PDB file of C-alpha atoms in Angstrom:
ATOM      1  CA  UNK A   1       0.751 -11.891  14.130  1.00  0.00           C
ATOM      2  CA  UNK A   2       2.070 -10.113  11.204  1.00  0.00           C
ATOM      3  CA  UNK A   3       2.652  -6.673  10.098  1.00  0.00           C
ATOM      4  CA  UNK A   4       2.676  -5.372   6.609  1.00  0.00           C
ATOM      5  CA  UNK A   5       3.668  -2.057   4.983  1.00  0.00           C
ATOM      6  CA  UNK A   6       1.815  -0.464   2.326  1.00  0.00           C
ATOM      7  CA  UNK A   7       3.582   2.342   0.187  1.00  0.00           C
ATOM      8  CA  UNK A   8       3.720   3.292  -3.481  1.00  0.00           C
ATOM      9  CA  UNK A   9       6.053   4.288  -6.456  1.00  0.00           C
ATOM     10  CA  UNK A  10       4.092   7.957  -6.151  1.00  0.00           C
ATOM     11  CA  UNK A  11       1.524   9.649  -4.976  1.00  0.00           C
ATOM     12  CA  UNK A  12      -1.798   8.992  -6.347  1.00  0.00           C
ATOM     13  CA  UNK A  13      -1.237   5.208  -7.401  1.00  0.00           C
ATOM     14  CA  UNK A  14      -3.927   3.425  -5.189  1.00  0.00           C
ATOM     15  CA  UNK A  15      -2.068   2.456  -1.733  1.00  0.00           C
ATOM     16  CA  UNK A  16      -5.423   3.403  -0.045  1.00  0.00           C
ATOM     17  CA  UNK A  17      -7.408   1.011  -2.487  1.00  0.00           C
ATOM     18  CA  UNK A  18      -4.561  -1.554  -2.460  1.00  0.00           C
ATOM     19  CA  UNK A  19      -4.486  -1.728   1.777  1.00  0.00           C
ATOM     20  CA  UNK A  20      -8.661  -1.513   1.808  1.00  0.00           C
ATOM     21  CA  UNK A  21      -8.566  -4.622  -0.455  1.00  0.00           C
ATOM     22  CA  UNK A  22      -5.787  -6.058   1.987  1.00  0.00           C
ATOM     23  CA  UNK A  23      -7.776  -5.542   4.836  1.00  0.00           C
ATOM     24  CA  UNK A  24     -11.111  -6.657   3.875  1.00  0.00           C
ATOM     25  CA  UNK A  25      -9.814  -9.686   2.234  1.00  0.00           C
ATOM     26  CA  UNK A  26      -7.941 -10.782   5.439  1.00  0.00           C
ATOM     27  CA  UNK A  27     -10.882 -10.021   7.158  1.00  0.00           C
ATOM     28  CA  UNK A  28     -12.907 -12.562   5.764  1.00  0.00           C
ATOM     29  CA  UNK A  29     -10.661 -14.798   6.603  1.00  0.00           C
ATOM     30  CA  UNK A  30     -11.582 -14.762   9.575  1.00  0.00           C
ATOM     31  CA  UNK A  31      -8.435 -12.605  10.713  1.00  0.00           C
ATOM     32  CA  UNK A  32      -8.078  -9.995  12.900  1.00  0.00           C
ATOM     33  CA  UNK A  33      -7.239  -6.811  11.304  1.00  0.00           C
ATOM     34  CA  UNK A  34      -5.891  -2.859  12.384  1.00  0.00           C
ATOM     35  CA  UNK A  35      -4.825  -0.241   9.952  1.00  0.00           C
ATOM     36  CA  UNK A  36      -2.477   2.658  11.047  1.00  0.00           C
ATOM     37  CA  UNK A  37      -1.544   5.668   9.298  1.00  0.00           C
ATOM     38  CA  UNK A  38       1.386   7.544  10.524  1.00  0.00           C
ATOM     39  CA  UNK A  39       0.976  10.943   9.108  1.00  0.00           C
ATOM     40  CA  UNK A  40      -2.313  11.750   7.224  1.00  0.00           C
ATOM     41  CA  UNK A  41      -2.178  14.745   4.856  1.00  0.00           C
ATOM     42  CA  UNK A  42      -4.118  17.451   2.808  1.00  0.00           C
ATOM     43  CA  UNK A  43      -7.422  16.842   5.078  1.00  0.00           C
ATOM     44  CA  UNK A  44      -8.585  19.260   7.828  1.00  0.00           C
ATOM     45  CA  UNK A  45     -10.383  18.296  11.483  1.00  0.00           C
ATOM     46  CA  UNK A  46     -13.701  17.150   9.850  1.00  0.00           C
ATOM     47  CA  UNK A  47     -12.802  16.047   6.139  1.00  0.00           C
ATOM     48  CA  UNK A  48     -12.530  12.145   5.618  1.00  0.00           C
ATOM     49  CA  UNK A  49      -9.564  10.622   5.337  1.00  0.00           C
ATOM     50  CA  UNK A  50      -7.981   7.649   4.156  1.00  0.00           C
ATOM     51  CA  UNK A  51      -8.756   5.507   7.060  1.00  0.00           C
ATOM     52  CA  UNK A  52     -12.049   6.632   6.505  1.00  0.00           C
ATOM     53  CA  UNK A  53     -12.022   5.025   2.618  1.00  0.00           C
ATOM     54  CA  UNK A  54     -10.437   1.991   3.872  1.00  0.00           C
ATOM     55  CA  UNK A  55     -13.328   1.678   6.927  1.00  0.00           C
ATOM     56  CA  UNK A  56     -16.189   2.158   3.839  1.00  0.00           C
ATOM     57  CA  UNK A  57     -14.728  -0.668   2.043  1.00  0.00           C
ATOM     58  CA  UNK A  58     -13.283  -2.982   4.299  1.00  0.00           C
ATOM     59  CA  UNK A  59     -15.717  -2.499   6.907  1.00  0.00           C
ATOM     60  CA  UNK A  60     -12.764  -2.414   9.554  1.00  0.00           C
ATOM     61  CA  UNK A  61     -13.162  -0.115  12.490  1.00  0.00           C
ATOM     62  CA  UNK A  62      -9.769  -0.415  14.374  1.00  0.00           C
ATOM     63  CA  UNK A  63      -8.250   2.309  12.183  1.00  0.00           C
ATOM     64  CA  UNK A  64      -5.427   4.356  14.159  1.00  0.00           C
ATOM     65  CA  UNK A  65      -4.668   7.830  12.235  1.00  0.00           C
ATOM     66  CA  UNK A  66      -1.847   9.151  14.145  1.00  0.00           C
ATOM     67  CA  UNK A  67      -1.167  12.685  13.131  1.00  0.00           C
ATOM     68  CA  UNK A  68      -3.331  14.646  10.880  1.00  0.00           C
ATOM     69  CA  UNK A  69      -2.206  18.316   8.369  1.00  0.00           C
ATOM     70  CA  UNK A  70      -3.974  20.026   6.561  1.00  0.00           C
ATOM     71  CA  UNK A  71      -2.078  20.857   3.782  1.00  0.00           C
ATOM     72  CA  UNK A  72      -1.215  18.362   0.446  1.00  0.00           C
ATOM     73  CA  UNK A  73       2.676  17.968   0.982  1.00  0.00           C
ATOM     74  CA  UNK A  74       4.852  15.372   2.705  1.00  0.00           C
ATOM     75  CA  UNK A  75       4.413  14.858   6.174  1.00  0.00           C
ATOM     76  CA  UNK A  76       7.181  16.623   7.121  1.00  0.00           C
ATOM     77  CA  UNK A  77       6.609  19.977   5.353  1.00  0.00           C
ATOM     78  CA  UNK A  78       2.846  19.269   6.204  1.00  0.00           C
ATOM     79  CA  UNK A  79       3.627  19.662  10.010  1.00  0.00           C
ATOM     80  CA  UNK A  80       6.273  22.750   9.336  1.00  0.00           C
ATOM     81  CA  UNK A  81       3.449  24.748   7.293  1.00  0.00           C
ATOM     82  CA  UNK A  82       0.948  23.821  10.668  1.00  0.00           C
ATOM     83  CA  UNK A  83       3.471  24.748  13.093  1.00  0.00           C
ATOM     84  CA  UNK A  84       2.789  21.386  14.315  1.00  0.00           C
ATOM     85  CA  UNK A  85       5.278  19.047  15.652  1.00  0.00           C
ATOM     86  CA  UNK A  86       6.432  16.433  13.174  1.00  0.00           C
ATOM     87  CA  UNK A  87       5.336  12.559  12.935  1.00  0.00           C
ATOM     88  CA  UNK A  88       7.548  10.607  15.145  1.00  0.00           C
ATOM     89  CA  UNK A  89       7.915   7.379  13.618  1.00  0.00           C
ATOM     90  CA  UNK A  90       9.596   5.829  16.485  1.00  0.00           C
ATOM     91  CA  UNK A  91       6.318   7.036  18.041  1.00  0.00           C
ATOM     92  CA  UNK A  92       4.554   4.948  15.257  1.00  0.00           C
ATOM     93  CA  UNK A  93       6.788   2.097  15.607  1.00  0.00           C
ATOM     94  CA  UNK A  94       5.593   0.984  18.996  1.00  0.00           C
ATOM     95  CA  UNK A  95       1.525   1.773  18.116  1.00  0.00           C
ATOM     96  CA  UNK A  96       2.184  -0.965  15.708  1.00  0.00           C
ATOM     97  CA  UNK A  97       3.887  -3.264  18.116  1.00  0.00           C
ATOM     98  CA  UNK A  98       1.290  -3.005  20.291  1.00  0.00           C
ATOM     99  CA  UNK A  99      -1.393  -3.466  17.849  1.00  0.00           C
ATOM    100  CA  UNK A 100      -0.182  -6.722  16.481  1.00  0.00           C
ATOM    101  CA  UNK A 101       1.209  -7.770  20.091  1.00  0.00           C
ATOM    102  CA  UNK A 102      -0.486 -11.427  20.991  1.00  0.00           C
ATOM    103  CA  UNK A 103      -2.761 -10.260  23.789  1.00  0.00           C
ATOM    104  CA  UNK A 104      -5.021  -7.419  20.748  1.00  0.00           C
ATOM    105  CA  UNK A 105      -5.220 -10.299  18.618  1.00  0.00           C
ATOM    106  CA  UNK A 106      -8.206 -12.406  20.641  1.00  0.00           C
ATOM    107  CA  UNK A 107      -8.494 -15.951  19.620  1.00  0.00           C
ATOM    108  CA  UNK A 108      -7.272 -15.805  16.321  1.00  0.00           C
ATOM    109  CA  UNK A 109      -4.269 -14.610  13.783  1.00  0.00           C
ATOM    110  CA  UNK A 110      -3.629 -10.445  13.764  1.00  0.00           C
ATOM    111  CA  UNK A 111      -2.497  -8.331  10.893  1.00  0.00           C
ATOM    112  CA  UNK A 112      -1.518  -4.866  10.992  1.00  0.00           C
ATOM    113  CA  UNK A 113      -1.279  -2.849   7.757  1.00  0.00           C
ATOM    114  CA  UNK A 114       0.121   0.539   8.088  1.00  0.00           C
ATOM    115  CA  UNK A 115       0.087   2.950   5.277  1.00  0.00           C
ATOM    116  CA  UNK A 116       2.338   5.459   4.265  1.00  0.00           C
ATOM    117  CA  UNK A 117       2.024   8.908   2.288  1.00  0.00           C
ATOM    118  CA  UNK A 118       3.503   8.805  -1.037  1.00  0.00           C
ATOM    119  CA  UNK A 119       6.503   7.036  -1.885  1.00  0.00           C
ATOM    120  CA  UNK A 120       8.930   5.288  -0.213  1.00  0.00           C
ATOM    121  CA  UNK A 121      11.108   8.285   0.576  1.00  0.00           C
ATOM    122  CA  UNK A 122       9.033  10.817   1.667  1.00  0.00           C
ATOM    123  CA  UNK A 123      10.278  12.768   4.521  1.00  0.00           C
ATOM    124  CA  UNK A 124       8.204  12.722   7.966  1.00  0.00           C
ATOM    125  CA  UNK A 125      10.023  14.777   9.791  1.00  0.00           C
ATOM    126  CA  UNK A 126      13.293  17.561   9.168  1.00  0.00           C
ATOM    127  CA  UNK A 127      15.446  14.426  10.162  1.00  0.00           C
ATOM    128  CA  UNK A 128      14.644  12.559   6.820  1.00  0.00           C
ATOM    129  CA  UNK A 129      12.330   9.947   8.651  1.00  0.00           C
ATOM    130  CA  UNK A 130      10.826   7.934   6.277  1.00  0.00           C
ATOM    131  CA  UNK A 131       8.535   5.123   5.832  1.00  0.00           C
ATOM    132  CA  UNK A 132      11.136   2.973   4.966  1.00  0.00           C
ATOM    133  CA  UNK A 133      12.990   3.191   8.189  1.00  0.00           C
ATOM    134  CA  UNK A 134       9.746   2.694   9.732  1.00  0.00           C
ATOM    135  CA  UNK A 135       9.358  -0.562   7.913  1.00  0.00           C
ATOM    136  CA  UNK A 136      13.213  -1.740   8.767  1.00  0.00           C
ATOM    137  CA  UNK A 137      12.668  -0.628  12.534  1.00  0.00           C
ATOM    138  CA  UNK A 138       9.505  -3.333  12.524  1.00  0.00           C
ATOM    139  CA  UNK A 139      11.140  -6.243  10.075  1.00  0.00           C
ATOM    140  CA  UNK A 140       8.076  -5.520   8.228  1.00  0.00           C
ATOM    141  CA  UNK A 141       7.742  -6.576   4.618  1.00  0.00           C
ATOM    142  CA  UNK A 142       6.576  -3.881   2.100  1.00  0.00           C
ATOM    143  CA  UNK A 143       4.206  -4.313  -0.415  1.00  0.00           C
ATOM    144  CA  UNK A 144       4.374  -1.699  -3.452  1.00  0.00           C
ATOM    145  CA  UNK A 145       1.926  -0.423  -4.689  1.00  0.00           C
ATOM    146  CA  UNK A 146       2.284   0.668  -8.590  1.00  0.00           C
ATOM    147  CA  UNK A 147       0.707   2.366 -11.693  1.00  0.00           C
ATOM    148  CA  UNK A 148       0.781   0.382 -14.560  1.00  0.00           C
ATOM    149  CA  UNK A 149       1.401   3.071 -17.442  1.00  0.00           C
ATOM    150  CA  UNK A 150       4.239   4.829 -18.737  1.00  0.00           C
ATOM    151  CA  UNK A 151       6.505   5.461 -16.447  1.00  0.00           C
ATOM    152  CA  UNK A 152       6.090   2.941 -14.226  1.00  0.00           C
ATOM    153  CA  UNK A 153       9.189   0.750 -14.485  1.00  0.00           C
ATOM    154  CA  UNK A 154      11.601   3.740 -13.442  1.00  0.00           C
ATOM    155  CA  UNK A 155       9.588   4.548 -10.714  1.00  0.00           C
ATOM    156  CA  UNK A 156       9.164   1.056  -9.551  1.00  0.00           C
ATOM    157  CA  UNK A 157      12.594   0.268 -10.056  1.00  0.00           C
ATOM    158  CA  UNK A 158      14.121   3.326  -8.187  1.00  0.00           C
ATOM    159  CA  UNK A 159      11.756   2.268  -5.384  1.00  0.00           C
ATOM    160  CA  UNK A 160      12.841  -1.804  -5.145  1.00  0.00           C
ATOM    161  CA  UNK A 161      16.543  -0.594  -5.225  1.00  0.00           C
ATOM    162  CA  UNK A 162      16.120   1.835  -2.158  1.00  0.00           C
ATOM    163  CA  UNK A 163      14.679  -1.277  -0.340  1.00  0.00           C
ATOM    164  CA  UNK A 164      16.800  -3.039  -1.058  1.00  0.00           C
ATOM    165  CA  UNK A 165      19.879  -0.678  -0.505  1.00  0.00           C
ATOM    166  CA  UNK A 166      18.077  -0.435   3.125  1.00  0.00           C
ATOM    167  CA  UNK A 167      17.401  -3.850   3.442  1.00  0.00           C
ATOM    168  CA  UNK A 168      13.880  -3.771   3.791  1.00  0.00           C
ATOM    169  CA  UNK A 169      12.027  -6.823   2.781  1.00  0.00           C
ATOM    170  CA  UNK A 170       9.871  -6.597  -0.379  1.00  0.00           C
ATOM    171  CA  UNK A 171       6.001  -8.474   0.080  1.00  0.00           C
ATOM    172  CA  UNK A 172       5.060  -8.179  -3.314  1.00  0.00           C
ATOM    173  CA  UNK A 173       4.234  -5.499  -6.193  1.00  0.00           C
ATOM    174  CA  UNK A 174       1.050  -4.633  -6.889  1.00  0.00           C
ATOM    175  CA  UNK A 175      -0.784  -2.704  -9.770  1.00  0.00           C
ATOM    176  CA  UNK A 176      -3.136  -0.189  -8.228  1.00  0.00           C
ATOM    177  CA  UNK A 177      -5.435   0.102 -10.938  1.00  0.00           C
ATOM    178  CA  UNK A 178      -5.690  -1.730 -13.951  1.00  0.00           C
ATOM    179  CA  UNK A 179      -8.291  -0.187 -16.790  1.00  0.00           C
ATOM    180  CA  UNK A 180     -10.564  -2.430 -18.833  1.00  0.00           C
ATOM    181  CA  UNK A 181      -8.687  -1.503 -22.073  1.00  0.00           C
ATOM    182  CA  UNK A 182      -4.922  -1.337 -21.341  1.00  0.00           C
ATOM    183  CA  UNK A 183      -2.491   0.642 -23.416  1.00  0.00           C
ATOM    184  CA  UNK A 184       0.419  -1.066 -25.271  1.00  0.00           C
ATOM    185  CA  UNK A 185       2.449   0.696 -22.578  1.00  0.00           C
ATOM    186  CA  UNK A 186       0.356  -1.118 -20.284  1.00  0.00           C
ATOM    187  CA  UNK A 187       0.433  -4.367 -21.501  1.00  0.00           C
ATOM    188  CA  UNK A 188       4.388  -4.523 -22.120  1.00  0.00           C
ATOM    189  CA  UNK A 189       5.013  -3.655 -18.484  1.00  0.00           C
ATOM    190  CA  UNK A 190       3.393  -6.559 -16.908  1.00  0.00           C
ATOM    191  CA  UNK A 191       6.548  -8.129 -18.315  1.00  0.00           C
ATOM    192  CA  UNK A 192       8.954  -6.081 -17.286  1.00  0.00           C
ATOM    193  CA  UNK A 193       7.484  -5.273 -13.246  1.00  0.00           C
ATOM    194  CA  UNK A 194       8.200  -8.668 -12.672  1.00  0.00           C
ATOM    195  CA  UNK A 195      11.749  -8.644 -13.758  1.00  0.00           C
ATOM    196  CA  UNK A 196      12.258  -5.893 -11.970  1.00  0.00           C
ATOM    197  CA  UNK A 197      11.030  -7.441  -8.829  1.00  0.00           C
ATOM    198  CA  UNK A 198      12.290 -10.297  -9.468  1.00  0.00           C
ATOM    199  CA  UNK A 199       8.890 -12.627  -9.055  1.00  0.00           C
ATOM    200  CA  UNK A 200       5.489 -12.590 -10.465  1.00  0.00           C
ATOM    201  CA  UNK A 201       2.854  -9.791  -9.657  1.00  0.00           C
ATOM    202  CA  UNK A 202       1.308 -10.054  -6.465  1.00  0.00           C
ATOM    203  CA  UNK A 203      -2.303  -8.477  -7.515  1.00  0.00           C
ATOM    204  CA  UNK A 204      -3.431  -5.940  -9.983  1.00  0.00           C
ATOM    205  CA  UNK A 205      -7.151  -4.168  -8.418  1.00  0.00           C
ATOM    206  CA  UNK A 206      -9.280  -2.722 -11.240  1.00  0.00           C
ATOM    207  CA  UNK A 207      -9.523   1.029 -11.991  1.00  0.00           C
ATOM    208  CA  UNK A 208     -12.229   2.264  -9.898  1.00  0.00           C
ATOM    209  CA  UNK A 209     -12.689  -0.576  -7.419  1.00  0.00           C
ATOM    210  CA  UNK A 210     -12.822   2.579  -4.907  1.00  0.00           C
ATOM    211  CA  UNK A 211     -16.049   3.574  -6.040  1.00  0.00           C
ATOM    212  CA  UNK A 212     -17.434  -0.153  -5.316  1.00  0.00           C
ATOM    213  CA  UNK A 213     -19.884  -0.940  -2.490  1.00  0.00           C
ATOM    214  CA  UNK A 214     -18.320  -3.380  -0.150  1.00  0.00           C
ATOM    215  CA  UNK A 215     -19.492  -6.691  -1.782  1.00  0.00           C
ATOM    216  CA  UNK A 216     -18.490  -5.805  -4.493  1.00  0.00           C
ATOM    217  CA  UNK A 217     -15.003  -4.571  -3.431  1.00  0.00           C
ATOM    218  CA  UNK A 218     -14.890  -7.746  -1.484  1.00  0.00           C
ATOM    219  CA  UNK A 219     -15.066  -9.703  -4.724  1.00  0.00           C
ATOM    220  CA  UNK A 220     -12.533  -6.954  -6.682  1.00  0.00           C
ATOM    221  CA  UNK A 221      -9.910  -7.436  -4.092  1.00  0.00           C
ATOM    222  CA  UNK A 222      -9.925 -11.530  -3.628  1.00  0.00           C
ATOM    223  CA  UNK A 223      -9.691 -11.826  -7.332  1.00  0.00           C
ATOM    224  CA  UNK A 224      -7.007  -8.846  -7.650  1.00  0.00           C
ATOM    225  CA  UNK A 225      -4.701 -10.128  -4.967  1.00  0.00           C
ATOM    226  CA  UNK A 226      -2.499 -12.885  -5.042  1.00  0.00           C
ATOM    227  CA  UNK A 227      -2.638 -16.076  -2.932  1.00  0.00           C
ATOM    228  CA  UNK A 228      -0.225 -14.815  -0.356  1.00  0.00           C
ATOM    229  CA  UNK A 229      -1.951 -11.805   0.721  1.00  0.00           C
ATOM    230  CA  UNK A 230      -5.370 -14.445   0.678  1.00  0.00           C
ATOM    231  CA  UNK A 231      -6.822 -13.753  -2.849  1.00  0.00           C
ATOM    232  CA  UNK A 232      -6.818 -15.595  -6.151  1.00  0.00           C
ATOM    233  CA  UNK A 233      -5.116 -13.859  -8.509  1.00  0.00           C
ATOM    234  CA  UNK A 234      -3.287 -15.369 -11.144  1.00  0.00           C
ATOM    235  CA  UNK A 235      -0.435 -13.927 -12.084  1.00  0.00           C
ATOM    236  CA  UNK A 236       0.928 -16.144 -15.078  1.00  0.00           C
ATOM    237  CA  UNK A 237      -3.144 -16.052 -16.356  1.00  0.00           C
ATOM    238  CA  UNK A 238      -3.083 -12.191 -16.422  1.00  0.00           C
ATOM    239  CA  UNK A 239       0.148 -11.984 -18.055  1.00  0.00           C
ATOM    240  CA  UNK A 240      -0.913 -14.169 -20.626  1.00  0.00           C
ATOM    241  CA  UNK A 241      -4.121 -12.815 -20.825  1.00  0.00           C
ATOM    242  CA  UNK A 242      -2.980  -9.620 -21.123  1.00  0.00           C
ATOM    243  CA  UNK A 243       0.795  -9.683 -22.309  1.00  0.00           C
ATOM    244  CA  UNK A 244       2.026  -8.520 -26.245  1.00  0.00           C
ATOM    245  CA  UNK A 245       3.011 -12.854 -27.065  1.00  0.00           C
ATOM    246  CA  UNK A 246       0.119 -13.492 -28.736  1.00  0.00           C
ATOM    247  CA  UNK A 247       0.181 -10.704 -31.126  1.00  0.00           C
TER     248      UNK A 247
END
């Protein structure tokens, strides 16, 4: 049994995409999978969320949405601006325990992937909860999820120090959406993530793999995810492939 975290350098970088491809990669596998979402904002009652993006493309139904706000913020102010009571991610903690506990995982192995809202920081309740104590409170490894433009290397750098200033356990980096013609910016960075991290990329999913039909996102996430995680990508063959050494 294992449990991962899945959180981002920003909003809006593909953590959805990134944990979908997760899931439905471990999945075939033959591996028994749950997704939870601690605080889900900027949807109301009826509107699809992002369990409900990660159930189209993964085809996983044990999807655990824990607290739901209408409004596009951080969890935190989310709940205020309801009137609702905040996310408690103690709450959250034991869900997760008792998701990837040995007696919900049947006959074979169990991952649980929870994903957060925004970045690493983001508040979750008026206490400063964030999904980073979450993560230390499991021993959880964090994968981080990444754009690959301009930008980037601040964002993902600021975001590998707080882990590590917390001493929360980094799974890997990956690039949430990679575009069929990269940018120089682009290109350079591949570089420059992994020295930053420290090790080679861990994936890189194509822009608009979200708009795949499952096959199809099947395929997308094996080859955009890195052995580790169950997929075949090829770190050293993208940076070559794509990298600024042969010009």
């Amino acid at each position: 049994m294992s449990v991962l975290v899945v959180t981002g350098t920003c909003t809006g970088v593909g953590k959805t995409v990134v944990c979908a491809a997760l899931a439905a990669v471990a999945a075939a596998r033959g591996v028994s999978v749950a997704v939870v979402k601690p605080g889900q904002t900027g949807v109301t009652g009826g509107e699809p969320g992002d369990l409900d993006e990660v159930r189209r493309l993964a085809g996983i139904d044990d999807l655990h949405e824990l607290a739901r706000f209408p409004d596009p913020l951080s969890p935190a102010a989310a709940a205020r601006r309801a009137g609702a009571p905040p996310v408690r991610l103690a709450d959250a903690a034991d869900r997760v325990r008792a998701l990837s506990a040995p007696e919900n995982a049947g006959t074979g192995p169990r991952l649980v992937l929870v994903e957060g809202a925004g970045g690493l920081l983001v508040r979750y309740d008026d206490e400063g909860a964030t999904i980073a104590d979450l993560a230390r409170g499991l021993d959880a490894a964090v994968v981080v999820v990444t754009r690959p433009g301009l930008g980037t290397l601040n964002h993902t750098a600021l975001t590998l120090e707080a882990m590590a200033h917390r001493g929360v356990q980094l799974a890997g980096v990956v690039i949430g959406a990679w575009p069929d013609d990269p940018d120089l910016a682009m290109r350079s960075n591949i570089r420059d993530l992994e020295t930053i991290a420290a090790r080679p990329l861990s994936g890189a999913l194509p822009a608009g793999a979200g708009a795949l039909d499952p096959a199809e996102f099947l395929v997308a996430a094996h080859r955009g995810l890195a052995p580790s995680f169950g997929g075949a990508f090829d770190a050293a063959a993208f940076r070559d492939g794509y990298g600024l050494d042969k010009e």
